[in-house]
Structure formats: C-alpha cells, structure tokens
Tab-separated table of C-alpha atoms in Angstrom:
chain	number	residue	atom	x	y	z
R	1	UNK	CA	-7.641	2.760	9.180
R	2	UNK	CA	-9.423	6.006	8.399
R	3	UNK	CA	-11.414	6.279	5.187
R	4	UNK	CA	-9.346	7.814	2.315
R	5	UNK	CA	-10.039	11.549	1.912
R	6	UNK	CA	-11.585	11.720	5.071
R	7	UNK	CA	-11.081	14.611	7.607
R	8	UNK	CA	-8.537	13.478	10.230
R	9	UNK	CA	-9.872	12.203	13.390
R	10	UNK	CA	-7.513	14.490	15.350
R	11	UNK	CA	-8.518	17.860	13.786
R	12	UNK	CA	-11.923	19.517	14.202
R	13	UNK	CA	-13.892	20.061	11.065
R	14	UNK	CA	-12.222	22.902	9.095
R	15	UNK	CA	-9.285	23.214	11.505
R	16	UNK	CA	-5.836	23.320	9.983
R	17	UNK	CA	-3.858	20.248	11.107
R	18	UNK	CA	-0.966	20.939	13.587
R	19	UNK	CA	2.574	20.834	12.047
R	20	UNK	CA	5.853	19.675	13.513
R	21	UNK	CA	8.496	22.214	13.916
R	22	UNK	CA	11.316	19.856	12.984
R	23	UNK	CA	12.046	19.045	9.333
R	24	UNK	CA	13.247	15.461	8.748
R	25	UNK	CA	16.169	15.166	6.168
R	26	UNK	CA	16.647	12.062	4.181
R	27	UNK	CA	18.566	11.349	1.010
R	28	UNK	CA	15.636	9.655	-0.528
R	29	UNK	CA	11.953	9.526	0.462
R	30	UNK	CA	9.784	6.401	-0.877
R	31	UNK	CA	6.047	6.749	-0.714
R	32	UNK	CA	4.326	3.339	-0.243
R	33	UNK	CA	5.572	0.134	1.630
R	34	UNK	CA	4.154	-2.383	-1.044
R	35	UNK	CA	6.709	-4.707	-3.025
R	36	UNK	CA	7.882	-1.858	-5.251
R	37	UNK	CA	8.593	0.439	-2.260
R	38	UNK	CA	10.273	-2.225	-0.168
R	39	UNK	CA	12.495	-3.234	-3.276
R	40	UNK	CA	13.520	0.247	-3.859
R	41	UNK	CA	14.416	0.688	-0.174
R	42	UNK	CA	16.348	-2.570	-0.002
R	43	UNK	CA	18.376	-1.738	-3.178
R	44	UNK	CA	19.283	1.737	-2.090
R	45	UNK	CA	20.276	0.642	1.414
R	46	UNK	CA	22.564	-2.090	-0.098
R	47	UNK	CA	24.248	0.784	-1.943
R	48	UNK	CA	24.588	2.993	1.157
R	49	UNK	CA	21.981	5.377	0.189
R	50	UNK	CA	19.939	6.626	3.204
R	51	UNK	CA	16.112	6.272	2.633
R	52	UNK	CA	12.855	6.371	4.520
R	53	UNK	CA	9.612	4.790	3.505
R	54	UNK	CA	6.244	6.544	4.281
R	55	UNK	CA	3.157	4.148	4.314
R	56	UNK	CA	-0.241	5.361	4.898
R	57	UNK	CA	-1.547	2.061	6.121
R	58	UNK	CA	-0.616	0.239	9.184
R	59	UNK	CA	1.747	-2.435	7.800
R	60	UNK	CA	3.821	-3.306	4.779
R	61	UNK	CA	2.111	-4.852	1.857
R	62	UNK	CA	-1.247	-3.505	2.931
R	63	UNK	CA	-2.817	-4.331	-0.542
R	64	UNK	CA	-2.012	-7.940	-0.113
R	65	UNK	CA	-2.907	-8.064	3.558
R	66	UNK	CA	-6.147	-6.084	3.646
R	67	UNK	CA	-7.601	-5.730	0.200
R	68	UNK	CA	-7.344	-9.112	-1.626
R	69	UNK	CA	-9.732	-12.233	-1.620
R	70	UNK	CA	-8.861	-15.460	0.269
R	71	UNK	CA	-8.073	-17.717	-2.544
R	72	UNK	CA	-5.562	-15.164	-4.512
R	73	UNK	CA	-2.223	-16.548	-5.483
R	74	UNK	CA	0.518	-14.851	-7.463
R	75	UNK	CA	-0.197	-15.095	-11.122
R	76	UNK	CA	3.472	-15.342	-12.083
R	77	UNK	CA	5.626	-18.213	-11.161
R	78	UNK	CA	8.002	-17.787	-8.077
R	79	UNK	CA	11.208	-17.388	-10.236
R	80	UNK	CA	9.676	-14.381	-11.800
R	81	UNK	CA	8.067	-12.823	-8.729
R	82	UNK	CA	10.719	-12.451	-6.180
R	83	UNK	CA	11.997	-9.099	-5.077
R	84	UNK	CA	15.590	-8.216	-5.524
R	85	UNK	CA	18.333	-10.181	-3.568
R	86	UNK	CA	15.669	-12.473	-2.017
R	87	UNK	CA	14.657	-15.572	-4.445
R	88	UNK	CA	11.905	-17.634	-2.971
R	89	UNK	CA	13.098	-20.953	-1.626
R	90	UNK	CA	12.995	-24.351	-3.237
R	91	UNK	CA	10.197	-25.453	-0.888
R	92	UNK	CA	8.044	-22.571	-1.762
R	93	UNK	CA	5.033	-23.413	-4.108
R	94	UNK	CA	5.310	-22.355	-7.732
R	95	UNK	CA	2.428	-19.782	-7.168
R	96	UNK	CA	2.584	-18.398	-3.939
R	97	UNK	CA	-0.733	-18.049	-1.968
R	98	UNK	CA	-1.471	-14.682	-0.282
R	99	UNK	CA	-0.516	-15.605	3.128
R	100	UNK	CA	2.937	-16.904	2.056
R	101	UNK	CA	3.522	-13.863	0.077
R	102	UNK	CA	2.670	-11.477	2.909
R	103	UNK	CA	5.054	-13.402	5.173
R	104	UNK	CA	7.796	-13.058	2.393
R	105	UNK	CA	7.223	-9.285	2.406
R	106	UNK	CA	7.386	-8.949	6.151
R	107	UNK	CA	10.579	-11.115	6.244
R	108	UNK	CA	12.050	-8.996	3.309
R	109	UNK	CA	11.463	-5.790	5.202
R	110	UNK	CA	13.114	-7.114	8.211
R	111	UNK	CA	16.029	-8.893	6.386
R	112	UNK	CA	17.026	-5.570	4.601
R	113	UNK	CA	16.337	-3.427	7.671
R	114	UNK	CA	13.815	-1.277	5.681
R	115	UNK	CA	13.098	2.098	7.414
R	116	UNK	CA	9.422	2.595	7.338
R	117	UNK	CA	7.030	5.036	9.137
R	118	UNK	CA	3.482	3.555	9.158
R	119	UNK	CA	0.202	5.383	9.072
R	120	UNK	CA	1.856	8.376	7.391
R	121	UNK	CA	-0.366	9.761	4.494
R	122	UNK	CA	1.668	11.898	2.053
R	123	UNK	CA	-0.628	15.017	1.254
R	124	UNK	CA	1.848	17.123	-0.592
R	125	UNK	CA	5.179	16.615	-2.447
R	126	UNK	CA	6.834	19.481	-4.458
R	127	UNK	CA	10.293	20.194	-5.634
R	128	UNK	CA	12.138	23.303	-4.361
R	129	UNK	CA	14.335	24.628	-6.914
R	130	UNK	CA	16.382	26.810	-4.711
R	131	UNK	CA	17.069	24.018	-2.291
R	132	UNK	CA	17.363	21.370	-4.742
R	133	UNK	CA	15.179	19.062	-2.523
R	134	UNK	CA	11.630	17.454	-2.489
R	135	UNK	CA	9.716	19.049	0.176
R	136	UNK	CA	7.111	16.309	1.434
R	137	UNK	CA	4.398	16.682	3.871
R	138	UNK	CA	2.687	13.744	5.478
R	139	UNK	CA	0.021	13.313	8.186
R	140	UNK	CA	0.724	10.990	11.062
R	141	UNK	CA	-2.623	9.431	11.597
R	142	UNK	CA	-1.735	8.394	15.176
R	143	UNK	CA	-1.205	11.988	16.357
R	144	UNK	CA	-2.817	14.113	13.667
R	145	UNK	CA	0.336	16.047	13.128
R	146	UNK	CA	1.767	17.121	9.844
R	147	UNK	CA	5.297	15.909	9.488
R	148	UNK	CA	7.733	17.687	7.025
R	149	UNK	CA	10.435	16.051	5.174
R	150	UNK	CA	13.156	17.327	2.763
R	151	UNK	CA	14.980	14.767	0.434
R	152	UNK	CA	17.167	14.981	-2.687
R	153	UNK	CA	15.172	12.318	-4.457
R	154	UNK	CA	11.490	11.067	-4.268
R	155	UNK	CA	10.218	7.720	-5.253
R	156	UNK	CA	6.501	7.236	-5.852
R	157	UNK	CA	5.525	3.651	-5.093
R	158	UNK	CA	1.927	3.976	-4.002
R	159	UNK	CA	0.899	1.451	-6.830
R	160	UNK	CA	-1.685	1.779	-9.485
R	161	UNK	CA	-4.305	-0.404	-7.740
R	162	UNK	CA	-4.069	1.785	-4.589
R	163	UNK	CA	-7.547	3.258	-5.014
R	164	UNK	CA	-10.834	1.384	-5.937
R	165	UNK	CA	-12.684	2.722	-9.034
R	166	UNK	CA	-16.501	2.186	-8.965
R	167	UNK	CA	-18.191	3.031	-12.322
R	168	UNK	CA	-21.405	5.059	-12.401
R	169	UNK	CA	-24.202	2.623	-12.969
R	170	UNK	CA	-27.735	4.183	-13.416
R	171	UNK	CA	-30.166	2.777	-10.943
R	172	UNK	CA	-27.570	1.131	-8.697
R	173	UNK	CA	-28.561	3.273	-5.566
R	174	UNK	CA	-31.896	1.522	-5.770
R	175	UNK	CA	-30.703	-2.054	-6.097
R	176	UNK	CA	-31.957	-3.977	-3.014
R	177	UNK	CA	-29.038	-6.474	-2.805
R	178	UNK	CA	-25.421	-6.065	-1.593
R	179	UNK	CA	-22.946	-4.207	-3.844
R	180	UNK	CA	-19.277	-4.622	-3.281
R	181	UNK	CA	-15.994	-3.745	-4.816
R	182	UNK	CA	-13.481	-6.604	-5.712
R	183	UNK	CA	-11.117	-5.318	-3.028
R	184	UNK	CA	-13.887	-5.906	-0.297
R	185	UNK	CA	-14.525	-9.408	-1.447
R	186	UNK	CA	-12.954	-12.220	0.576
R	187	UNK	CA	-14.911	-15.443	0.054
R	188	UNK	CA	-18.389	-16.667	-1.349
R	189	UNK	CA	-19.199	-17.887	2.162
R	190	UNK	CA	-22.767	-16.611	2.994
R	191	UNK	CA	-23.767	-16.159	-0.810
R	192	UNK	CA	-24.855	-19.622	-1.315
R	193	UNK	CA	-28.234	-19.932	-3.231
R	194	UNK	CA	-27.873	-16.266	-4.460
R	195	UNK	CA	-27.615	-14.950	-7.959
R	196	UNK	CA	-24.325	-13.067	-8.073
R	197	UNK	CA	-23.275	-10.755	-11.044
R	198	UNK	CA	-19.698	-10.085	-11.361
R	199	UNK	CA	-18.970	-6.936	-13.453
R	200	UNK	CA	-15.517	-7.160	-15.212
R	201	UNK	CA	-13.475	-10.180	-16.723
R	202	UNK	CA	-9.902	-9.232	-15.615
R	203	UNK	CA	-7.887	-11.350	-13.282
R	204	UNK	CA	-10.025	-10.374	-10.065
R	205	UNK	CA	-13.296	-10.654	-11.864
R	206	UNK	CA	-12.443	-14.210	-13.320
R	207	UNK	CA	-10.971	-15.504	-9.984
R	208	UNK	CA	-14.066	-14.243	-8.071
R	209	UNK	CA	-16.458	-15.803	-10.493
R	210	UNK	CA	-14.501	-19.010	-10.254
R	211	UNK	CA	-14.481	-18.930	-6.395
R	212	UNK	CA	-18.223	-18.471	-6.465
R	213	UNK	CA	-19.029	-21.137	-8.958
C-alpha cells in the first residue's frame, strides 16, 4: 500500500496523472469500505438503490485488518455491534476478537453483494449545481489512472480514525529508542525487559499498556 499523500508510483514527479475518458454513473457513491460504508451499501441495495463503494486500501475493513493490535476485541457486546440485517450468531463470543470481526465484515460484504472498487483513493468530490450531481475523482493505485464518477448522492464513510495523529514533542527526533503510533503496534513481543512509555489513556493506550504489563 502506498504511503498516504505520496506521489503515485505510476506518475513521474510533477506529472499530471492520466485520466480515463469514460465517466462512471452511479446513484450513490460511498467513500470507504469499513463497517459504516458496508452497512450503507447493504441498506441501499436492499432498497433497490444502485451504489458503489470506493476504498483506498486493498480490502474491506482495512482499519481492523491492517491497523489494530493483536489482542483487540470489540468494546461493545455483540448485540450492540452488529451491522444492519446481520446479527451475530448465538455461538459468537460476547466481545468479538479482531479476526472474528474481520471475517464477519468479509461475510457481510459477500452476503449483501456489496459492489466495491479497491485501491481507489478519492482525491476530489464536488457538487455540480448544473447537473445536480456529485462529481468524484479517484485514483486507481493499480494503474495510476484517475477515474471519474458522477452520482446523485455521496456518502462519506472514511472514518474518524482513518489517519494517525502524532503530536509534536520537543526532542523526540533525538530519542534513541523506537517510537511508534498505536496503529503500528501489534504485540509486546520483543519488548521484554525494556521500559516502555505509553502516551495517552484512551481505549488503545490502556489496552496496549495492559498488553505490555
């Protein structure tokens, strides 16, 4: 996966990306194939509304699959964390572990026939008053082409935790040890015997501290 905000691998430095001539028309464009995007797509499809999901990463549920630590579980009981029209089964644990939830998202997308285009990074979306439509441009990271879409409605489902945020800490650049963001942490393996400072006492910070203890 390309670093966020980096120049595309298929375009030379400063070169304008190539654009497709064809414009794809949809009733609804959904940006993001996480739980919210999948739920929106499934509900619209059940009502006969044609929609397409554009996802920057190479899979659905990429946050859960690529940017979570190994011991994470859902913090809400399963009866409060199911997506529409797909309750968790009686055999599922009350608090689903990551791998179970990832499988659930995969099965959900398959069950409801979610139409998704992977590795499409939406770079621009604007509403054209004259056409009464959202005009969306997305980069296909497999080819470097800019794809153009037109849709009556646009759903933003990229998620509030999509981008990591690192505070500016004076002197951090000179710290000789390893520094990582919570989204890069997987397990405490290899950290035995070291002093580790966890900055932040939210859900991730507390669980990582517990994992390291």
